[in-house]
Short mmCIF file of C-alpha atoms and ligand atoms in Angstrom, two decimals:
data_model
loop_
_atom_site.label_atom_id
_atom_site.label_comp_id
_atom_site.label_asym_id
_atom_site.label_seq_id
_atom_site.Cartn_x
_atom_site.Cartn_y
_atom_site.Cartn_z
CA MET A 978 66.72 -24.36 -105.24
CA SER A 979 66.26 -20.83 -106.63
CA VAL A 980 63.84 -18.71 -104.60
CA GLU A 981 61.60 -16.20 -106.39
CA ASP A 982 60.74 -13.00 -104.59
CA PHE A 983 57.41 -11.12 -104.47
CA ASP A 984 55.93 -8.38 -102.31
CA VAL A 985 52.95 -10.57 -101.47
CA VAL A 986 52.12 -14.26 -101.87
CA VAL A 987 48.48 -15.32 -101.60
CA ALA A 988 47.46 -18.94 -100.92
CA GLY A 989 44.02 -19.61 -102.43
CA GLY A 990 42.12 -18.12 -105.37
CA GLY A 991 38.60 -17.96 -103.89
CA PRO A 992 36.87 -14.56 -103.45
CA GLY A 993 39.11 -13.66 -100.48
CA GLY A 994 42.38 -14.50 -102.22
CA SER A 995 41.52 -12.93 -105.60
CA THR A 996 40.30 -9.74 -103.93
CA VAL A 997 43.32 -9.10 -101.72
CA ALA A 998 45.73 -10.03 -104.54
CA THR A 999 44.02 -7.68 -107.02
CA LEU A 1000 43.73 -4.70 -104.66
CA VAL A 1001 47.43 -4.95 -103.78
CA ALA A 1002 48.54 -5.42 -107.40
CA MET A 1003 46.46 -2.38 -108.40
CA GLN A 1004 48.80 -0.29 -106.21
CA GLY A 1005 51.76 -1.47 -108.30
CA HIS A 1006 53.06 -4.23 -105.99
CA ARG A 1007 54.28 -7.64 -107.16
CA VAL A 1008 51.77 -10.32 -106.17
CA LEU A 1009 51.83 -14.09 -106.67
CA LEU A 1010 48.61 -16.09 -106.15
CA LEU A 1011 48.88 -19.86 -105.74
CA GLU A 1012 45.68 -21.90 -106.16
CA LYS A 1013 45.53 -25.63 -105.48
CA GLU A 1014 42.79 -26.40 -108.01
CA VAL A 1015 42.45 -25.55 -111.69
CA PHE A 1016 39.50 -23.19 -112.22
CA PRO A 1017 36.57 -23.35 -112.76
CA ARG A 1018 36.03 -25.41 -109.61
CA TYR A 1019 32.92 -26.06 -107.48
CA GLN A 1020 32.31 -24.12 -104.27
CA ILE A 1021 29.24 -23.57 -102.07
CA GLY A 1022 28.21 -20.01 -101.05
CA GLU A 1023 26.07 -18.72 -103.90
CA SER A 1024 24.01 -15.94 -102.36
CA LEU A 1025 25.89 -12.61 -102.34
CA LEU A 1026 25.33 -9.36 -100.43
CA PRO A 1027 25.11 -5.80 -101.85
CA ALA A 1028 28.33 -4.81 -100.01
CA THR A 1029 30.29 -7.31 -102.13
CA VAL A 1030 28.57 -6.47 -105.40
CA HIS A 1031 28.49 -2.66 -105.16
CA GLY A 1032 31.45 -2.09 -102.86
CA VAL A 1033 34.28 -4.57 -103.34
CA CYS A 1034 33.45 -5.68 -106.90
CA ARG A 1035 33.30 -2.05 -108.04
CA MET A 1036 36.72 -1.40 -106.51
CA LEU A 1037 37.98 -4.48 -108.34
CA GLY A 1038 36.62 -3.08 -111.61
CA ILE A 1039 34.29 -5.94 -112.45
CA SER A 1040 30.87 -4.37 -111.85
CA ASP A 1041 29.89 -4.30 -115.51
CA GLU A 1042 31.11 -7.83 -116.15
CA LEU A 1043 29.14 -9.02 -113.14
CA ALA A 1044 26.02 -7.11 -114.17
CA ASN A 1045 26.20 -8.62 -117.67
CA ALA A 1046 26.80 -12.20 -116.49
CA GLY A 1047 23.08 -13.02 -116.31
CA PHE A 1048 23.09 -13.99 -112.62
CA PRO A 1049 19.63 -13.79 -110.97
CA ILE A 1050 19.07 -10.48 -109.19
CA LYS A 1051 18.61 -10.79 -105.43
CA ARG A 1052 16.58 -7.85 -104.13
CA GLY A 1053 16.38 -9.22 -100.58
CA GLY A 1054 15.27 -12.32 -98.75
CA THR A 1055 12.05 -14.17 -98.08
CA PHE A 1056 11.84 -16.00 -94.77
CA ARG A 1057 9.39 -18.47 -93.29
CA TRP A 1058 10.99 -17.99 -89.92
CA GLY A 1059 10.05 -17.26 -86.30
CA ALA A 1060 6.60 -17.20 -84.75
CA ARG A 1061 4.74 -15.90 -87.82
CA PRO A 1062 3.40 -18.81 -89.90
CA GLU A 1063 3.41 -16.88 -93.21
CA PRO A 1064 6.59 -16.00 -95.12
CA TRP A 1065 7.85 -12.39 -94.79
CA THR A 1066 10.11 -10.51 -97.18
CA PHE A 1067 12.71 -7.79 -96.74
CA HIS A 1068 14.16 -5.57 -99.49
CA PHE A 1069 17.70 -4.15 -99.40
CA GLY A 1070 16.31 -0.98 -101.00
CA ILE A 1071 14.53 0.18 -97.85
CA SER A 1072 17.89 1.31 -96.44
CA ALA A 1073 19.22 4.65 -97.70
CA LYS A 1074 22.68 3.04 -97.70
CA MET A 1075 21.59 0.62 -100.43
CA ALA A 1076 18.91 2.62 -102.20
CA GLY A 1077 18.50 2.97 -105.97
CA SER A 1078 21.01 1.21 -108.18
CA THR A 1079 22.79 -0.45 -105.22
CA SER A 1080 19.72 -2.13 -103.76
CA HIS A 1081 20.42 -5.64 -104.96
CA ALA A 1082 22.98 -8.43 -105.04
CA TYR A 1083 23.22 -11.58 -107.20
CA GLN A 1084 22.79 -15.31 -106.76
CA VAL A 1085 25.91 -16.74 -108.41
CA GLU A 1086 27.23 -20.05 -109.59
CA ARG A 1087 30.47 -19.92 -107.66
CA ALA A 1088 32.50 -21.74 -110.32
CA ARG A 1089 31.73 -18.82 -112.69
CA PHE A 1090 31.92 -16.01 -110.14
CA ASP A 1091 35.23 -17.16 -108.64
CA GLU A 1092 36.76 -17.63 -112.09
CA MET A 1093 35.65 -14.12 -113.03
CA LEU A 1094 37.46 -12.71 -109.97
CA LEU A 1095 40.57 -14.79 -110.66
CA ASN A 1096 40.75 -13.76 -114.35
CA ASN A 1097 40.34 -10.14 -113.26
CA ALA A 1098 43.28 -10.60 -110.87
CA LYS A 1099 45.40 -11.78 -113.82
CA ARG A 1100 44.33 -8.77 -115.88
CA LYS A 1101 45.28 -6.45 -113.01
CA GLY A 1102 48.83 -7.85 -112.91
CA VAL A 1103 48.66 -10.67 -110.35
CA VAL A 1104 50.82 -13.67 -111.28
CA VAL A 1105 48.35 -16.55 -110.90
CA ARG A 1106 49.51 -20.18 -110.78
CA GLU A 1107 46.78 -22.82 -110.65
CA GLY A 1108 47.39 -26.43 -109.66
CA CYS A 1109 49.84 -25.19 -107.00
CA ALA A 1110 49.18 -26.20 -103.37
CA VAL A 1111 50.88 -24.18 -100.65
CA THR A 1112 52.30 -26.67 -98.15
CA ASP A 1113 53.95 -24.48 -95.52
CA VAL A 1114 55.26 -21.04 -94.66
CA VAL A 1115 58.93 -20.09 -94.38
CA GLU A 1116 59.83 -18.51 -91.05
CA ASP A 1117 62.67 -16.38 -89.78
CA GLY A 1118 62.20 -16.11 -86.03
CA GLU A 1119 58.85 -14.43 -85.31
CA ARG A 1120 58.36 -13.42 -88.91
CA VAL A 1121 56.90 -15.31 -91.86
CA THR A 1122 59.15 -14.58 -94.83
CA GLY A 1123 57.76 -16.79 -97.59
CA ALA A 1124 55.89 -19.93 -98.60
CA ARG A 1125 56.59 -23.43 -99.88
CA TYR A 1126 54.39 -24.98 -102.53
CA THR A 1127 54.12 -27.92 -104.87
CA ASP A 1128 53.79 -27.05 -108.56
CA PRO A 1129 51.64 -29.02 -111.06
CA ASP A 1130 54.63 -31.33 -111.84
CA GLY A 1131 54.97 -32.22 -108.16
CA THR A 1132 58.15 -30.15 -107.77
CA GLU A 1133 58.64 -28.46 -104.37
CA ARG A 1134 59.20 -24.72 -104.69
CA GLU A 1135 59.87 -21.82 -102.37
CA VAL A 1136 59.04 -18.15 -102.72
CA SER A 1137 59.94 -15.23 -100.47
CA ALA A 1138 57.64 -12.26 -99.74
CA ARG A 1139 57.03 -9.38 -97.33
CA PHE A 1140 53.56 -10.81 -96.65
CA VAL A 1141 52.00 -14.26 -96.99
CA ILE A 1142 48.18 -14.24 -97.08
CA ASP A 1143 46.33 -17.39 -96.14
CA ALA A 1144 43.09 -17.27 -98.14
CA SER A 1145 42.94 -21.03 -98.57
CA GLY A 1146 39.46 -21.52 -97.11
CA ASN A 1147 38.36 -23.77 -94.29
CA LYS A 1148 39.87 -27.10 -95.36
CA SER A 1149 43.56 -26.21 -95.54
CA ARG A 1150 45.74 -26.34 -92.41
CA LEU A 1151 47.92 -23.38 -93.32
CA TYR A 1152 46.11 -21.15 -90.82
CA THR A 1153 47.74 -23.05 -87.92
CA LYS A 1154 50.98 -21.21 -88.75
CA VAL A 1155 49.54 -17.90 -87.60
CA GLY A 1156 49.43 -19.14 -84.01
CA GLY A 1157 46.63 -19.48 -81.46
CA SER A 1158 43.78 -21.91 -81.85
CA ARG A 1159 40.70 -22.18 -84.06
CA ASN A 1160 37.75 -21.85 -81.68
CA TYR A 1161 34.63 -23.67 -82.85
CA SER A 1162 31.27 -22.17 -81.90
CA GLU A 1163 29.33 -24.04 -79.23
CA PHE A 1164 26.14 -22.42 -80.52
CA PHE A 1165 26.37 -23.00 -84.29
CA ARG A 1166 27.08 -26.70 -84.52
CA SER A 1167 24.76 -27.56 -87.39
CA LEU A 1168 25.38 -29.77 -90.40
CA ALA A 1169 24.35 -29.04 -93.97
CA LEU A 1170 23.22 -31.47 -96.69
CA PHE A 1171 22.79 -29.89 -100.11
CA GLY A 1172 22.21 -30.50 -103.81
CA TYR A 1173 20.72 -28.98 -106.97
CA PHE A 1174 17.33 -29.21 -108.68
CA GLU A 1175 15.98 -28.38 -112.15
CA GLY A 1176 12.48 -27.01 -112.56
CA GLY A 1177 11.71 -25.75 -109.04
CA LYS A 1178 9.04 -23.11 -108.44
CA ARG A 1179 9.97 -19.42 -108.22
CA LEU A 1180 8.81 -16.65 -105.88
CA PRO A 1181 6.55 -14.13 -107.64
CA GLU A 1182 8.09 -11.07 -109.37
CA PRO A 1183 9.76 -8.77 -108.48
CA VAL A 1184 11.34 -11.02 -105.83
CA SER A 1185 11.84 -14.17 -107.91
CA GLY A 1186 15.62 -13.85 -107.36
CA ASN A 1187 15.37 -13.65 -103.55
CA ILE A 1188 16.86 -16.30 -101.32
CA LEU A 1189 14.03 -18.27 -99.67
CA SER A 1190 14.90 -19.51 -96.16
CA VAL A 1191 12.43 -21.81 -94.46
CA ALA A 1192 12.63 -23.01 -90.85
CA PHE A 1193 11.24 -26.44 -90.00
CA ASP A 1194 11.40 -28.81 -87.02
CA SER A 1195 14.94 -30.14 -87.63
CA GLY A 1196 16.52 -26.86 -88.78
CA TRP A 1197 16.05 -24.78 -91.94
CA PHE A 1198 16.30 -24.94 -95.72
CA TRP A 1199 17.92 -22.55 -98.19
CA TYR A 1200 16.37 -22.31 -101.65
CA ILE A 1201 18.52 -20.21 -104.01
CA PRO A 1202 17.60 -19.63 -107.68
CA LEU A 1203 20.75 -19.88 -109.81
CA SER A 1204 19.01 -19.52 -113.19
CA ASP A 1205 15.43 -19.63 -114.47
CA THR A 1206 15.44 -23.37 -113.85
CA LEU A 1207 18.40 -24.36 -111.61
CA THR A 1208 18.03 -24.13 -107.81
CA SER A 1209 20.51 -24.72 -105.00
CA VAL A 1210 18.73 -26.44 -102.10
CA GLY A 1211 20.29 -27.19 -98.71
CA ALA A 1212 19.04 -28.46 -95.39
CA VAL A 1213 20.85 -27.13 -92.31
CA VAL A 1214 20.18 -29.56 -89.49
CA ARG A 1215 20.81 -29.13 -85.77
CA ARG A 1216 23.57 -31.25 -84.25
CA GLU A 1217 20.99 -33.15 -82.11
CA ASP A 1218 19.34 -34.27 -85.37
CA ALA A 1219 22.63 -35.24 -87.05
CA GLU A 1220 21.50 -38.83 -87.55
CA LYS A 1221 18.91 -37.53 -90.03
CA ILE A 1222 21.63 -36.88 -92.59
CA GLN A 1223 23.63 -40.02 -91.98
CA GLY A 1224 23.47 -42.98 -94.35
CA ASP A 1225 21.95 -42.68 -97.80
CA ARG A 1226 22.08 -38.97 -98.72
CA GLU A 1227 19.36 -39.11 -101.35
CA LYS A 1228 16.96 -40.72 -98.91
CA ALA A 1229 17.96 -38.30 -96.15
CA LEU A 1230 17.35 -35.21 -98.29
CA ASN A 1231 13.99 -36.51 -99.52
CA THR A 1232 12.91 -37.18 -95.92
CA LEU A 1233 13.91 -33.68 -94.81
CA ILE A 1234 12.13 -32.09 -97.78
CA ALA A 1235 8.99 -34.05 -96.88
CA GLU A 1236 9.22 -32.59 -93.34
CA CYS A 1237 9.05 -29.06 -94.73
CA PRO A 1238 5.76 -28.25 -96.53
CA LEU A 1239 6.88 -25.01 -98.24
CA ILE A 1240 10.04 -26.53 -99.73
CA SER A 1241 8.04 -29.64 -100.76
CA GLU A 1242 5.64 -27.35 -102.58
CA TYR A 1243 8.46 -25.47 -104.36
CA LEU A 1244 10.13 -28.72 -105.44
CA ALA A 1245 6.91 -30.58 -106.36
CA ASP A 1246 7.67 -30.50 -110.12
CA ALA A 1247 11.47 -30.43 -109.85
CA THR A 1248 14.06 -33.13 -110.51
CA ARG A 1249 17.36 -33.43 -108.75
CA VAL A 1250 20.49 -32.89 -110.86
CA THR A 1251 22.49 -36.13 -110.75
CA THR A 1252 25.32 -35.51 -113.21
CA GLY A 1253 28.14 -33.04 -113.67
CA ARG A 1254 29.33 -30.37 -111.22
CA TYR A 1255 25.94 -30.28 -109.47
CA GLY A 1256 25.25 -34.00 -109.47
CA GLU A 1257 26.65 -34.81 -106.04
CA LEU A 1258 24.81 -34.46 -102.72
CA ARG A 1259 27.33 -32.83 -100.39
CA VAL A 1260 27.62 -32.53 -96.59
CA ARG A 1261 29.44 -29.84 -94.59
CA LYS A 1262 29.88 -29.68 -90.81
CA ASP A 1263 31.91 -27.82 -88.15
CA TYR A 1264 31.90 -24.69 -90.22
CA SER A 1265 31.42 -22.04 -87.48
CA TYR A 1266 34.70 -20.97 -85.93
CA GLN A 1267 36.99 -18.09 -85.30
CA GLN A 1268 40.79 -18.07 -85.18
CA GLU A 1269 42.25 -16.66 -81.97
CA THR A 1270 44.58 -14.35 -83.88
CA TYR A 1271 44.22 -13.12 -87.47
CA TRP A 1272 47.82 -12.16 -88.14
CA ARG A 1273 51.43 -12.43 -87.09
CA PRO A 1274 54.40 -10.50 -88.51
CA GLY A 1275 54.48 -11.30 -92.24
CA MET A 1276 51.29 -13.44 -92.28
CA ILE A 1277 47.57 -12.56 -92.51
CA LEU A 1278 44.41 -14.69 -92.60
CA VAL A 1279 41.43 -13.64 -94.73
CA GLY A 1280 38.04 -15.25 -95.42
CA ASP A 1281 37.25 -18.76 -94.23
CA ALA A 1282 40.89 -19.25 -93.21
CA ALA A 1283 40.16 -16.82 -90.36
CA CYS A 1284 36.50 -17.35 -89.47
CA PHE A 1285 33.03 -18.28 -90.61
CA VAL A 1286 29.69 -17.88 -88.82
CA ASP A 1287 26.73 -19.71 -90.31
CA PRO A 1288 25.15 -19.73 -93.75
CA VAL A 1289 21.75 -18.25 -92.79
CA PHE A 1290 22.57 -14.68 -93.85
CA SER A 1291 24.91 -15.50 -96.73
CA SER A 1292 27.73 -13.64 -95.01
CA GLY A 1293 30.64 -15.88 -96.12
CA VAL A 1294 31.66 -14.21 -99.38
CA HIS A 1295 31.06 -10.79 -97.80
CA LEU A 1296 33.35 -11.59 -94.86
CA ALA A 1297 35.94 -13.01 -97.29
CA THR A 1298 35.93 -10.02 -99.67
CA TYR A 1299 35.60 -7.40 -96.91
CA SER A 1300 38.48 -8.90 -94.91
CA ALA A 1301 40.48 -8.98 -98.16
CA LEU A 1302 39.80 -5.27 -98.67
CA LEU A 1303 40.87 -4.52 -95.08
CA ALA A 1304 44.03 -6.64 -95.46
CA ALA A 1305 44.87 -4.99 -98.80
CA ARG A 1306 44.63 -1.52 -97.23
CA SER A 1307 46.98 -2.57 -94.45
CA ILE A 1308 49.49 -4.14 -96.84
CA ASN A 1309 49.35 -1.19 -99.26
CA SER A 1310 49.97 1.23 -96.37
CA VAL A 1311 52.95 -0.76 -95.06
CA LEU A 1312 54.50 -1.34 -98.51
CA ALA A 1313 54.15 2.37 -99.28
CA GLY A 1314 56.01 3.15 -96.04
CA ASP A 1315 53.02 5.08 -94.65
CA LEU A 1316 52.38 2.96 -91.54
CA ASP A 1317 54.11 0.37 -89.42
CA GLU A 1318 52.86 -3.21 -89.68
CA LYS A 1319 51.39 -3.40 -86.19
CA THR A 1320 49.29 -0.25 -86.54
CA ALA A 1321 48.05 -1.23 -90.00
CA LEU A 1322 47.21 -4.82 -89.11
CA ASN A 1323 45.54 -3.97 -85.81
CA GLU A 1324 43.11 -1.84 -87.80
CA PHE A 1325 42.50 -4.79 -90.15
CA GLU A 1326 41.85 -7.15 -87.24
CA LEU A 1327 39.60 -4.79 -85.27
CA ARG A 1328 37.37 -4.04 -88.25
CA TYR A 1329 37.25 -7.67 -89.31
CA ARG A 1330 36.33 -8.86 -85.80
CA ARG A 1331 33.66 -6.18 -85.55
CA GLU A 1332 32.01 -7.37 -88.76
CA TYR A 1333 32.24 -11.03 -87.74
CA GLY A 1334 30.95 -10.08 -84.26
CA VAL A 1335 27.77 -8.33 -85.46
CA PHE A 1336 26.82 -11.29 -87.65
CA TYR A 1337 27.61 -13.77 -84.87
CA GLU A 1338 25.76 -11.94 -82.13
CA PHE A 1339 22.74 -11.21 -84.27
CA LEU A 1340 22.53 -14.76 -85.59
CA VAL A 1341 22.35 -16.16 -82.08
CA SER A 1342 19.14 -14.17 -81.54
CA PHE A 1343 17.85 -15.03 -85.02
CA TYR A 1344 17.73 -18.70 -84.07
CA GLN A 1345 15.07 -17.92 -81.42
CA MET A 1346 12.00 -19.20 -83.18
CA ASN A 1347 9.31 -18.10 -80.74
CA VAL A 1348 9.42 -14.40 -81.69
CA ASN A 1349 8.34 -12.52 -84.81
CA GLU A 1350 10.36 -10.46 -87.28
CA GLU A 1351 9.89 -7.14 -85.41
CA SER A 1352 11.86 -8.64 -82.55
CA TYR A 1353 14.69 -9.60 -84.97
CA PHE A 1354 14.73 -6.05 -86.38
CA TRP A 1355 14.99 -4.59 -82.88
CA GLN A 1356 17.80 -7.00 -82.05
CA ALA A 1357 19.70 -5.92 -85.18
CA LYS A 1358 19.56 -2.30 -84.06
CA LYS A 1359 20.85 -3.29 -80.63
CA VAL A 1360 23.75 -5.31 -82.06
CA THR A 1361 24.84 -2.76 -84.69
CA GLN A 1362 24.22 0.31 -82.47
CA ASN A 1363 23.14 2.12 -85.66
CA GLN A 1364 21.15 5.34 -85.84
CA SER A 1365 18.79 3.79 -88.41
CA THR A 1366 15.33 2.38 -87.62
CA ASP A 1367 14.98 -1.20 -86.41
CA VAL A 1368 14.12 -2.62 -89.83
CA GLU A 1369 16.84 -0.56 -91.58
CA SER A 1370 19.39 -1.81 -89.03
CA PHE A 1371 18.35 -5.38 -89.87
CA VAL A 1372 18.64 -4.83 -93.62
CA GLU A 1373 21.96 -2.99 -93.26
CA LEU A 1374 23.41 -5.74 -91.10
CA ILE A 1375 22.47 -8.49 -93.50
CA GLY A 1376 23.37 -6.35 -96.53
CA GLY A 1377 26.93 -6.20 -95.15
CA VAL A 1378 26.91 -2.40 -94.79
CA SER A 1379 26.36 -1.92 -91.04
CA SER A 1380 29.97 -0.77 -90.51
CA GLY A 1381 29.06 2.45 -92.38
CA GLU A 1382 32.14 2.08 -94.61
CA THR A 1383 31.40 4.28 -97.60
CA ALA A 1384 33.57 2.05 -99.81
CA LEU A 1385 30.86 -0.59 -99.40
CA THR A 1386 27.90 1.67 -100.04
CA ALA A 1387 28.55 4.97 -101.75
CA ALA A 1388 31.06 3.84 -104.39
CA ASP A 1389 28.36 3.15 -106.93
CA ARG A 1390 26.56 6.42 -106.37
CA ILE A 1391 29.77 8.46 -106.38
CA ALA A 1392 30.72 6.95 -109.74
CA ALA A 1393 27.24 7.48 -111.15
CA ARG A 1394 27.07 11.07 -109.92
CA SER A 1395 30.60 11.84 -111.24
CA ALA A 1396 29.55 10.60 -114.64
CA GLU A 1397 26.33 12.62 -114.49
CA PHE A 1398 28.27 15.73 -113.51
CA ALA A 1399 30.93 15.26 -116.21
CA ALA A 1400 28.17 14.84 -118.79
CA ALA A 1401 26.45 18.01 -117.56
CA VAL A 1402 29.71 19.97 -117.79
CA ASP A 1403 30.28 18.67 -121.32
CA GLU A 1404 26.80 19.67 -122.30
CA MET A 1405 27.21 23.18 -120.89
CA ALA A 1406 30.55 23.49 -122.63
CA GLY A 1407 29.08 22.31 -125.90
CA GLY A 1408 31.30 19.22 -126.13
CA ASP A 1409 34.99 18.62 -125.67
CA GLY A 1410 38.16 19.22 -127.69
CA ASP A 1411 37.73 21.44 -130.73
CA ASN A 1412 34.02 21.89 -130.20
CA MET A 1413 34.39 23.23 -126.64
CA VAL A 1414 33.19 26.78 -126.00
CA PRO A 1415 36.41 28.84 -125.57
CA MET A 1416 35.75 29.82 -121.95
CA PHE A 1417 35.80 26.14 -120.86
CA LYS A 1418 39.23 25.64 -122.42
CA SER A 1419 40.78 27.94 -119.80
CA THR A 1420 42.62 26.05 -117.04
CA VAL A 1421 41.39 28.48 -114.39
CA VAL A 1422 37.79 27.94 -115.39
CA GLN A 1423 38.30 24.18 -115.51
CA GLN A 1424 39.76 24.22 -111.99
CA ALA A 1425 36.88 26.32 -110.75
CA MET A 1426 34.45 23.88 -112.35
CA GLN A 1427 36.24 21.01 -110.65
CA GLU A 1428 35.92 22.67 -107.26
CA ALA A 1429 32.28 23.44 -107.92
CA GLY A 1430 31.92 19.79 -108.82
CA GLN A 1431 33.29 18.69 -105.46
CA VAL A 1432 30.89 21.00 -103.65
CA GLN A 1433 28.05 19.68 -105.77
CA MET A 1434 29.10 16.10 -105.03
CA LYS A 1435 28.99 16.88 -101.31
CA ALA A 1436 25.56 18.37 -101.70
CA LEU A 1437 24.35 15.38 -103.66
CA LEU A 1438 25.85 12.78 -101.40
CA GLY A 1439 25.26 14.47 -98.06
CA GLU A 1440 27.08 12.66 -95.28
CA ASP A 1441 28.63 10.20 -97.69
CA ALA A 1442 30.92 12.89 -99.04
CA GLU A 1443 32.24 13.78 -95.59
CA PRO A 1444 35.56 12.22 -94.58
CA GLU A 1445 35.06 8.99 -92.65
CA LEU A 1446 35.49 8.84 -88.91
CA PRO A 1447 37.54 6.06 -87.33
CA LEU A 1448 35.49 2.99 -86.46
CA PHE A 1449 37.30 2.73 -83.11
CA PRO A 1450 38.70 5.35 -80.72
CA GLY A 1451 42.21 6.23 -81.86
CA GLY A 1452 41.76 4.18 -85.02
CA LEU A 1453 42.62 4.89 -88.65
CA VAL A 1454 40.46 6.16 -91.52
CA THR A 1455 40.45 5.15 -95.17
CA SER A 1456 42.35 7.10 -97.82
CA PRO A 1457 40.20 8.99 -100.40
CA GLU A 1458 40.51 6.19 -102.99
CA ARG A 1459 39.84 3.62 -100.17
CA MET A 1460 42.97 1.59 -100.94
CA LYS A 1461 45.02 2.47 -97.84
CA TRP A 1462 44.70 3.65 -94.23
CA LEU A 1463 45.44 7.15 -93.00
CA PRO A 1464 45.94 8.44 -89.46
CA HIS A 1465 42.89 10.39 -88.29
CA HIS A 1466 43.48 14.07 -87.50
CA PRO A 1467 40.32 15.50 -85.93
CA ALA A 1468 39.54 18.97 -87.29
P1 LIG B 894 37.18 -20.42 -100.57
O1 LIG B 894 36.07 -19.97 -101.40
O2 LIG B 894 37.06 -21.75 -99.88
O3 LIG B 894 38.48 -20.43 -101.47
C1 LIG B 894 39.69 -20.99 -100.99
C2 LIG B 894 40.53 -21.44 -102.16
O4 LIG B 894 41.79 -21.90 -101.67
C3 LIG B 894 39.92 -22.61 -102.92
O5 LIG B 894 39.83 -22.31 -104.29
C4 LIG B 894 40.87 -23.78 -102.63
O6 LIG B 894 40.99 -24.66 -103.75
C5 LIG B 894 42.17 -23.06 -102.38
N1 LIG B 894 43.13 -23.79 -101.53
C6 LIG B 894 42.85 -24.64 -100.50
N2 LIG B 894 43.99 -25.08 -99.95
C7 LIG B 894 45.00 -24.51 -100.66
C8 LIG B 894 46.42 -24.60 -100.57
N3 LIG B 894 47.01 -25.35 -99.64
N4 LIG B 894 47.17 -23.89 -101.46
C9 LIG B 894 46.58 -23.11 -102.41
N5 LIG B 894 45.23 -23.02 -102.54
C10 LIG B 894 44.46 -23.70 -101.66
N6 LIG B 894 28.62 -17.73 -98.31
C11 LIG B 894 27.88 -16.80 -98.94
O7 LIG B 894 28.36 -15.68 -99.15
N7 LIG B 894 26.60 -17.08 -99.36
C12 LIG B 894 26.03 -18.28 -99.13
O8 LIG B 894 24.89 -18.50 -99.53
C13 LIG B 894 26.78 -19.27 -98.43
N8 LIG B 894 26.27 -20.50 -98.19
C14 LIG B 894 27.04 -21.42 -97.52
C15 LIG B 894 26.49 -22.68 -97.18
C16 LIG B 894 27.23 -23.60 -96.44
C17 LIG B 894 26.64 -24.92 -96.06
C18 LIG B 894 28.57 -23.28 -96.05
C19 LIG B 894 29.39 -24.25 -95.26
C20 LIG B 894 29.12 -22.06 -96.40
C21 LIG B 894 28.37 -21.13 -97.12
N9 LIG B 894 28.89 -19.88 -97.46
C22 LIG B 894 28.12 -18.94 -98.05
C23 LIG B 894 30.28 -19.54 -97.10
C24 LIG B 894 31.22 -19.55 -98.30
O9 LIG B 894 31.26 -20.84 -98.86
C25 LIG B 894 32.63 -19.15 -97.84
O10 LIG B 894 32.57 -18.25 -96.77
C26 LIG B 894 33.47 -18.53 -98.96
O11 LIG B 894 33.61 -19.41 -100.03
C27 LIG B 894 34.86 -18.14 -98.40
O12 LIG B 894 35.70 -17.65 -99.42
P2 LIG B 894 37.28 -17.82 -99.30
O13 LIG B 894 37.86 -17.09 -100.44
O14 LIG B 894 37.71 -17.48 -97.93
O15 LIG B 894 37.54 -19.40 -99.41
#
């Protein structure tokens, strides 16, 4: 059997897999992505966070495509949750880290969103093979040196690589090859029953695109608008009430909806979708876990392959794409010969565990129903240890930007300000090329203008323009283009 060779092989073409593959290929490395299904394929996880939309998606180069896709705009969340009987709403825009044009996310049909990311990976040079299931890794002592997969004809194939990324989600067993055990949460042991409705009610403008989360006696409901008329509706039920979703699923969902007055009201004139991709009522369970170790020499876990908390704050795609960004930086640094594997991947694992940890810890307190939202905001500040106010800490945590990584927050503003500045320079110079005022054609003047531009950018962006500090003592910082790690040299 002939063995192909790549720098990186990625198993799985969900958001985690497409993101890591693209960010590594963009640095000129040879990447193969193997996806079991043929896209578009169904997936749950439709409510995104600003960190994914304005951080990772911008780095991937798909911001405009995403903005033009017509997905409902999610400006925040509306909760009927805790001691207060009335619903309360938060807006991402109240945090300076997500203000202005970065103060929203989208509610996406995952079949479309995931296909968009996968097609972008192809455009950026990733070799994508659909209908190819990875069956095992190839090992040489401690190290993973490649992967085995079955192609669409059923032929067994082998490929060698410096790194194998497991981004194959929570159903595949590939993650076992990294070593250690998958530890399931004792706290989050809920089950979810979900389906789709046409014609459900909408929240009033300007928050009609918000996720609506409603607690009730057996658990809570999500209500996510996917278009003007299509809504994703799911009941998350405590393990003690598991029998409520056993047996006939249609009957079970109707009974749960009847238990929850606000969701009943929103669905009063709606009909359940019973055909096509959204026709099935689906159940998911045992979805909160964390792998003991996230990497071994030559192998890295990203996204659901590594961990997942709980759907209440829509953190799944954020954790998948953020871990993919962290993994890509580590791989890019090692392949460029800048860092050794252990140093680079320890940084990946520490940052990834920190992000998972803040969601996990905060969510435990969010399930206390006898307190009001101020208590949740205070808890968010405690968990994130941020300098922001209580409510800002809450919004930053659930916007995915509590780590303070500028790649997840400032990217949009930096790009916008650069464009503004370039336009201003052009205007002053009276245009470019032949029409440019002679003084601006001089290289010296252009360099001076560039320097002035950097100073102006610093002034405009304040702290965002300062070099990042390590997230952990002795840790690494991100490179200026955010695609690699650099050692930190304190001034
Ligand atoms: P996936 O999206 O699962 O992608 C993995 C890919 O790998 C798939 O395409 C699969 O076909 C492929 N694959 C599997 N095995 C193999 C193999 N052997 N070889 C090759 N390919 C393989 N997240 C949110 O952000 N917002 C939400 O609102 C939200 N709601 C949720 C509700 C519920 C009830 C649950 C359980 C989860 C929810 N999530 C949500 C989480 C979200 O679904 C996941 O976190 C997210 O899809 C993870 O992305 P991923 O790329 O790691 O994996």
